[in-house]
């Protein structure tokens, strides 16, 4: 069994389903976890799925993935636009890291147009709702098959 793919979620994503559904949709984080589990299993991978509202816990999760996982799919949520700590951590991570967003930040407020995470991640997928996670997972799986 290969090492698992870590899927890491940032602040307020625990509120999906009730949080601004016109932007983020009606699927809950548990719904997204179920979709990701199915997609990963179809390719012979397990996932480790987590969410935290705390920046340092996201750093800890990425560091854990670097030791125990094969790839990272991360929706850093608001920390996308502010976090040098996540940038540094992803730079230090030896695994492929794919950034995903439900919405398309570049079509929203100006402060969402900067992503510290994009400057360190291997690829970014955004604007596809929950499907962004599946496409992110597919991107990670693709990179893993190249190795
Ligand atoms: C988000 C986009 C971010 O700008 C925002 O702060 C979020 C969610 C997305 O998935 O679309 O919390 O990462």
XYZ file of N, CA and C and ligand atoms in Angstrom:
454
model
N 0.856 -1.209 0.000
C 0.000 0.000 0.000
C 0.888 1.254 0.000
N 0.698 2.169 -0.976
C 1.523 3.389 -0.972
C 1.184 4.292 0.222
N 2.069 5.228 0.486
C 1.798 6.185 1.569
C 0.571 7.026 1.215
N -0.199 7.466 2.210
C -1.450 8.183 1.914
C -1.214 9.589 1.354
N -2.259 10.079 0.702
C -2.281 11.472 0.244
C -2.980 12.305 1.322
N -2.311 13.346 1.784
C -2.869 14.228 2.805
C -3.709 15.315 2.139
N -4.935 15.470 2.592
C -5.818 16.542 2.111
C -6.091 17.455 3.300
N -5.579 18.676 3.204
C -5.506 19.583 4.353
C -6.373 20.812 4.070
N -7.214 21.162 5.027
C -8.180 22.253 4.857
C -8.003 23.324 5.919
N -8.042 24.587 5.478
C -7.826 25.709 6.374
C -9.090 26.267 7.002
N -8.986 27.494 7.516
C -10.033 28.065 8.367
C -11.370 28.248 7.672
N -12.411 27.987 8.455
C -13.819 28.186 8.078
C -14.335 27.141 7.090
N -13.484 26.239 6.640
C -13.972 25.211 5.715
C -14.801 24.160 6.450
N -14.704 24.121 7.785
C -15.614 23.281 8.576
C -17.065 23.761 8.449
N -17.253 24.993 7.971
C -18.609 25.555 7.850
C -19.221 25.332 6.469
N -18.508 24.622 5.598
C -19.042 24.425 4.233
C -20.427 23.793 4.295
N -21.277 24.237 3.370
C -22.665 23.765 3.360
C -23.592 24.845 3.871
N -23.091 25.605 4.866
C -23.886 26.714 5.406
C -23.205 28.067 5.191
N -21.894 28.036 4.853
C -21.122 29.267 4.702
C -21.248 29.792 3.267
N -21.808 30.975 3.101
C -21.932 31.613 1.784
C -22.126 30.575 0.655
N -23.225 29.833 0.683
C -23.392 28.741 -0.294
C -23.432 29.216 -1.744
N -23.790 30.481 -1.954
C -23.770 31.006 -3.325
C -22.346 31.012 -3.879
N -21.350 31.107 -2.993
C -19.937 31.081 -3.430
C -19.347 29.676 -3.303
N -19.621 29.012 -2.169
C -18.912 27.758 -1.880
C -19.745 26.493 -2.093
N -21.037 26.664 -2.395
C -21.882 25.498 -2.656
C -22.489 24.924 -1.388
N -23.276 23.887 -1.576
C -24.031 23.282 -0.469
C -23.383 22.005 0.053
N -22.315 21.540 -0.592
C -21.670 20.329 -0.095
C -20.876 20.637 1.174
N -20.980 19.739 2.130
C -20.235 19.906 3.384
C -18.815 19.365 3.211
N -17.981 19.658 4.211
C -16.610 19.120 4.150
C -16.633 17.593 4.229
N -17.603 17.058 4.972
C -17.738 15.585 5.051
C -18.108 15.014 3.675
N -18.956 15.722 2.941
C -19.292 15.280 1.571
C -18.025 15.251 0.705
N -17.218 16.307 0.827
C -15.994 16.393 0.019
C -15.013 15.295 0.423
N -14.924 15.033 1.724
C -14.044 13.945 2.188
C -14.482 12.615 1.564
N -15.803 12.376 1.534
C -16.306 11.105 0.969
C -15.950 11.005 -0.519
N -16.100 12.102 -1.255
C -15.743 12.100 -2.684
C -14.254 11.800 -2.875
N -13.440 12.451 -2.044
C -11.975 12.273 -2.165
C -11.562 10.847 -1.799
N -12.189 10.296 -0.768
C -11.868 8.923 -0.351
C -12.123 7.959 -1.509
N -13.304 8.131 -2.155
C -13.686 7.247 -3.263
C -12.699 7.374 -4.431
N -12.371 8.629 -4.766
C -11.471 8.873 -5.902
C -10.081 8.291 -5.632
N -9.577 8.510 -4.410
C -8.238 8.005 -4.065
C -8.238 6.471 -4.075
N -9.281 5.880 -3.479
C -9.332 4.402 -3.405
C -9.369 3.779 -4.798
N -10.040 4.453 -5.723
C -10.107 3.938 -7.103
C -8.713 3.845 -7.723
N -7.766 4.608 -7.159
C -6.392 4.579 -7.660
C -5.438 3.885 -6.684
N -5.996 3.213 -5.691
C -5.171 2.427 -4.769
C -4.520 3.235 -3.659
N -5.065 4.424 -3.379
C -4.496 5.271 -2.319
C -5.504 5.492 -1.193
N -4.993 5.637 0.014
C -5.771 6.111 1.159
C -5.547 7.616 1.281
N -6.484 8.295 1.945
C -6.252 9.709 2.242
C -6.238 9.931 3.751
N -5.542 10.994 4.145
C -5.633 11.516 5.512
C -6.238 12.904 5.351
N -7.459 13.077 5.828
C -8.226 14.301 5.571
C -8.333 15.083 6.869
N -7.959 16.377 6.848
C -8.006 17.153 8.095
C -8.441 18.585 7.822
N -8.871 19.246 8.869
C -9.240 20.674 8.790
C -8.806 21.335 10.080
N -8.284 22.560 9.961
C -7.986 23.343 11.157
C -8.214 24.820 10.889
N -8.640 25.511 11.934
C -8.777 26.968 11.851
C -7.495 27.669 12.286
N -6.474 26.876 12.637
C -5.260 27.414 13.262
C -4.067 27.233 12.314
N -3.401 28.336 12.003
C -2.314 28.333 11.011
C -1.224 27.316 11.357
N -0.780 27.319 12.619
C 0.315 26.421 13.018
C -0.063 24.954 12.893
N -1.335 24.646 13.073
C -1.760 23.244 12.921
C -1.689 22.812 11.458
N -1.915 23.765 10.546
C -1.782 23.449 9.117
C -0.312 23.180 8.786
N 0.581 23.967 9.390
C 2.031 23.729 9.230
C 2.376 22.335 9.753
N 1.842 21.992 10.927
C 2.115 20.654 11.500
C 1.621 19.543 10.583
N 0.465 19.733 9.972
C -0.099 18.718 9.078
C 0.786 18.529 7.839
N 1.272 19.633 7.282
C 2.144 19.534 6.100
C 3.453 18.830 6.489
N 3.982 19.169 7.656
C 5.217 18.511 8.107
C 4.990 17.019 8.345
N 3.815 16.663 8.876
C 3.483 15.240 9.086
C 3.382 14.530 7.737
N 2.734 15.203 6.776
C 2.606 14.611 5.433
C 3.983 14.362 4.837
N 4.878 15.299 5.028
C 6.225 15.176 4.451
C 6.942 13.928 4.970
N 6.621 13.537 6.225
C 7.233 12.331 6.807
C 6.483 11.069 6.413
N 5.146 11.161 6.376
C 4.330 9.940 6.337
C 3.492 9.787 5.072
N 3.457 10.821 4.221
C 2.564 10.789 3.069
C 3.295 10.745 1.746
N 2.498 10.702 0.658
C 3.097 10.683 -0.682
C 2.843 11.985 -1.438
N 1.808 12.733 -1.063
C 1.492 14.004 -1.724
C 0.550 14.787 -0.814
N 0.401 16.075 -1.121
C -0.488 16.948 -0.337
C -1.422 17.682 -1.298
N -2.706 17.682 -0.958
C -3.688 18.565 -1.598
C -4.154 19.505 -0.494
N -4.019 20.803 -0.707
C -4.340 21.743 0.373
C -5.250 22.857 -0.116
N -6.324 23.090 0.638
C -7.100 24.322 0.491
C -6.765 25.181 1.714
N -5.864 26.141 1.558
C -5.421 26.915 2.718
C -6.423 27.992 3.150
N -7.529 28.120 2.384
C -8.589 29.102 2.683
C -7.967 30.494 2.863
N -8.369 31.238 3.886
C -7.901 32.629 4.009
C -6.381 32.735 4.175
N -5.755 31.680 4.728
C -4.284 31.742 4.899
C -3.533 31.725 3.568
N -4.241 31.342 2.500
C -3.675 31.456 1.148
C -3.049 32.827 0.938
N -3.786 33.838 1.414
C -3.493 35.225 1.047
C -2.602 35.944 2.064
N -2.224 35.242 3.132
C -1.490 35.920 4.213
C -0.265 35.174 4.732
N -0.171 33.853 4.460
C 0.715 33.050 5.308
C 2.108 32.777 4.727
N 3.088 33.488 5.259
C 4.484 33.170 4.931
C 4.857 31.822 5.563
N 4.248 31.507 6.705
C 4.539 30.215 7.368
C 4.152 29.043 6.465
N 3.006 29.134 5.803
C 2.621 28.052 4.879
C 3.534 28.027 3.660
N 3.872 29.206 3.147
C 4.818 29.288 2.011
C 6.132 28.577 2.360
N 6.700 28.926 3.518
C 7.986 28.332 3.923
C 7.859 26.824 4.099
N 6.754 26.410 4.706
C 6.547 24.990 4.990
C 6.418 24.187 3.694
N 5.680 24.735 2.723
C 5.504 24.031 1.442
C 6.829 24.003 0.685
N 7.609 25.093 0.766
C 8.941 25.095 0.136
C 9.820 23.988 0.710
N 9.658 23.745 2.020
C 10.495 22.734 2.692
C 9.979 21.317 2.469
N 8.762 21.190 1.963
C 8.130 19.876 1.785
C 8.655 19.233 0.489
N 9.062 17.990 0.596
C 9.644 17.316 -0.580
C 8.595 16.632 -1.462
N 7.349 16.654 -1.018
C 6.265 15.996 -1.770
C 5.628 16.972 -2.750
N 4.939 16.439 -3.798
C 4.123 17.342 -4.608
C 2.984 17.936 -3.766
N 2.837 19.254 -3.844
C 1.770 19.954 -3.110
C 0.873 20.652 -4.130
N -0.420 20.304 -4.120
C -1.389 20.892 -5.037
C -2.325 21.793 -4.233
N -2.432 23.044 -4.637
C -3.331 24.015 -3.992
C -4.694 23.949 -4.673
N -5.755 23.893 -3.876
C -7.103 23.892 -4.461
C -7.975 24.952 -3.779
N -8.910 25.480 -4.556
C -9.939 26.399 -4.039
C -11.267 26.054 -4.672
N -12.307 26.135 -3.875
C -13.672 25.934 -4.393
C -14.040 27.065 -5.351
N -13.801 28.289 -4.901
C -14.123 29.472 -5.708
C -12.919 29.840 -6.572
N -13.098 30.887 -7.375
C -11.997 31.389 -8.196
C -11.523 32.718 -7.560
N -10.499 32.672 -6.711
C -10.094 33.880 -5.988
C -9.766 35.062 -6.901
N -9.274 34.796 -8.099
C -8.903 35.911 -8.992
C -10.108 36.662 -9.529
N -11.294 36.074 -9.417
C -12.513 36.760 -9.856
C -13.221 37.434 -8.682
N -12.545 37.488 -7.525
C -13.187 38.034 -6.316
C -12.436 39.296 -5.852
N -12.507 39.599 -4.561
C -11.913 40.840 -4.042
C -10.403 40.886 -4.321
N -9.879 42.109 -4.420
C -8.449 42.289 -4.728
C -7.543 41.531 -3.746
N -7.925 41.525 -2.447
C -7.024 40.894 -1.468
C -6.890 39.390 -1.694
N -7.804 38.811 -2.485
C -7.692 37.373 -2.779
C -6.833 37.101 -4.022
N -6.333 38.161 -4.660
C -5.578 37.950 -5.907
C -4.133 37.534 -5.655
N -3.680 37.723 -4.410
C -2.322 37.284 -4.047
C -2.417 35.954 -3.324
N -1.619 34.973 -3.771
C -1.524 33.704 -3.049
C -0.065 33.421 -2.728
N 0.246 33.398 -1.429
C 1.590 32.976 -1.012
C 1.794 31.497 -1.347
N 0.694 30.739 -1.251
C 0.786 29.292 -1.436
C 1.094 28.939 -2.892
N 0.488 29.679 -3.834
C 0.751 29.397 -5.264
C 2.223 29.551 -5.603
N 2.922 30.403 -4.848
C 4.334 30.660 -5.131
C 5.227 29.508 -4.664
N 4.625 28.558 -3.935
C 5.385 27.394 -3.465
C 4.801 26.072 -3.975
N 3.505 26.064 -4.315
C 2.840 24.814 -4.714
C 3.229 24.420 -6.132
N 3.043 23.129 -6.421
C 3.352 22.612 -7.760
C 2.286 23.065 -8.758
N 1.028 23.110 -8.348
C -0.071 23.499 -9.240
C -1.228 24.024 -8.410
N -2.103 24.762 -9.074
C -3.287 25.326 -8.407
C -4.520 25.028 -9.243
N -5.584 24.569 -8.575
C -6.873 24.338 -9.254
C -7.936 25.103 -8.480
N -8.692 25.945 -9.176
C -9.676 26.765 -8.472
C -10.900 26.989 -9.331
N -12.002 27.327 -8.652
C -13.210 27.742 -9.354
C -14.128 26.618 -9.768
N -13.839 25.395 -9.357
C -14.622 24.235 -9.808
C -15.468 23.639 -8.680
N -15.675 24.410 -7.603
C -16.438 23.864 -6.482
C -15.749 22.628 -5.911
N -16.565 21.695 -5.413
C -15.987 20.479 -4.813
C -15.129 19.711 -5.816
N -15.445 19.862 -7.095
C -14.666 19.167 -8.129
C -13.199 19.623 -8.128
N -12.920 20.819 -7.621
C -11.509 21.266 -7.525
C -10.679 20.263 -6.718
N -11.302 19.678 -5.674
C -10.568 18.703 -4.856
C -10.254 17.441 -5.663
N -11.249 16.999 -6.457
C -11.042 15.775 -7.250
C -9.965 16.033 -8.309
N -10.040 17.187 -8.936
C -9.023 17.529 -9.947
C -7.648 17.681 -9.290
N -7.633 18.221 -8.074
C -6.378 18.348 -7.327
C -5.789 16.986 -6.990
N -6.683 16.092 -6.588
C -6.255 14.721 -6.282
C -5.722 14.052 -7.559
N -6.434 14.231 -8.661
C -5.983 13.659 -9.943
C -4.608 14.209 -10.321
N -4.396 15.500 -10.073
C -3.086 16.102 -10.368
C -2.003 15.448 -9.508
N -2.304 15.251 -8.227
C -1.335 14.596 -7.335
C -1.072 13.164 -7.807
N -2.130 12.429 -8.165
C -1.975 11.041 -8.628
C -1.139 10.999 -9.909
N -1.400 11.947 -10.779
C -0.622 12.021 -12.030
C 0.867 12.207 -11.714
N 1.175 13.146 -10.826
C 2.584 13.391 -10.489
C 3.213 12.163 -9.842
N 2.414 11.439 -9.036
C 2.956 10.250 -8.371
C 3.267 9.140 -9.370
N 2.477 9.049 -10.443
C 2.757 8.003 -11.433
C 4.006 8.331 -12.254
N 4.400 9.605 -12.277
C 5.610 9.975 -13.019
C 6.868 9.542 -12.286
N 6.731 9.347 -10.952
C 7.926 9.029 -10.141
C 8.269 7.534 -10.180
C -11.184 29.566 -0.605
C -10.928 30.971 -1.167
C -10.309 31.877 -0.111
O -10.130 33.180 -0.643
C -11.233 31.980 1.094
O -10.622 32.745 2.119
C -11.697 30.672 1.607
C -12.011 29.602 0.663
C -11.918 28.661 -1.621
O -11.888 27.458 -1.436
O -12.538 29.171 -2.558
O -11.896 30.498 2.796
O -9.920 28.963 -0.337
